[in-house]
CSV table of C-alpha atoms in Angstrom, one decimal:
chain,number,residue,atom,x,y,z
E,1,UNK,CA,-7.2,-11.7,-6.4
E,2,UNK,CA,-8.9,-8.6,-5.0
E,3,UNK,CA,-8.8,-9.9,-1.4
E,4,UNK,CA,-5.1,-10.8,-1.8
E,5,UNK,CA,-4.2,-7.4,-3.2
E,6,UNK,CA,-6.1,-5.8,-0.3
E,7,UNK,CA,-4.2,-8.1,2.2
E,8,UNK,CA,-0.9,-7.1,0.7
E,9,UNK,CA,-1.7,-3.4,0.7
E,10,UNK,CA,-2.7,-3.6,4.4
E,11,UNK,CA,0.5,-5.5,5.3
E,12,UNK,CA,2.6,-2.9,3.4
E,13,UNK,CA,1.0,0.0,5.1
E,14,UNK,CA,1.5,-1.7,8.5
E,15,UNK,CA,5.2,-2.1,7.5
E,16,UNK,CA,5.3,1.6,6.7
E,17,UNK,CA,3.9,2.5,10.0
E,18,UNK,CA,6.3,0.3,11.9
E,19,UNK,CA,9.3,1.5,9.9
E,20,UNK,CA,8.4,5.2,10.4
E,21,UNK,CA,7.9,4.6,14.2
E,22,UNK,CA,11.4,3.1,14.4
E,23,UNK,CA,12.9,6.0,12.4
E,24,UNK,CA,13.8,3.7,9.5
E,25,UNK,CA,12.8,6.2,6.7
E,26,UNK,CA,14.6,4.2,4.0
E,27,UNK,CA,12.7,1.0,4.8
E,28,UNK,CA,9.4,3.0,5.1
E,29,UNK,CA,10.1,4.2,1.6
E,30,UNK,CA,10.7,0.8,0.3
E,31,UNK,CA,7.2,-0.2,1.6
E,32,UNK,CA,5.6,2.9,0.1
E,33,UNK,CA,7.1,1.8,-3.2
E,34,UNK,CA,5.4,-1.6,-2.7
E,35,UNK,CA,2.1,0.1,-2.2
E,36,UNK,CA,2.6,2.2,-5.3
E,37,UNK,CA,3.3,-1.0,-7.2
E,38,UNK,CA,0.2,-2.7,-5.9
E,39,UNK,CA,-2.1,0.3,-6.6
E,40,UNK,CA,-0.7,0.2,-10.2
E,41,UNK,CA,-1.5,-3.5,-10.5
E,42,UNK,CA,-5.0,-2.7,-9.2
E,43,UNK,CA,-5.5,0.0,-11.6
E,44,UNK,CA,-4.3,-2.0,-14.5
E,45,UNK,CA,-6.9,-4.7,-13.8
E,46,UNK,CA,-9.6,-2.2,-13.0
E,47,UNK,CA,-9.8,-2.9,-9.3
E,48,UNK,CA,-11.3,-0.3,-7.2
E,49,UNK,CA,-9.4,-0.2,-3.8
E,50,UNK,CA,-11.6,2.4,-2.1
E,51,UNK,CA,-12.8,2.9,0.6
E,52,UNK,CA,-9.5,3.0,2.5
E,53,UNK,CA,-10.2,5.8,4.9
E,54,UNK,CA,-7.1,5.0,7.1
E,55,UNK,CA,-4.8,4.5,4.2
E,56,UNK,CA,-3.3,7.9,3.3
E,57,UNK,CA,-1.1,6.3,0.5
E,58,UNK,CA,-4.4,5.2,-1.2
E,59,UNK,CA,-6.3,8.3,-0.8
E,60,UNK,CA,-4.0,10.3,-3.2
E,61,UNK,CA,-5.0,7.9,-6.0
């Protein structure tokens, strides 16, 4: 479960980056919301997602 969660977070972060680069802010926000959902799931199950040094969305948690 932990590896799948990390894979989904990495994919969502990549989608944010691509959307931002293309100027699609609404799409980027949707992917940020997905990241927030995944972080919430991890927290609920006591999963530590760190270290994620290149993931600014996770550093705030």
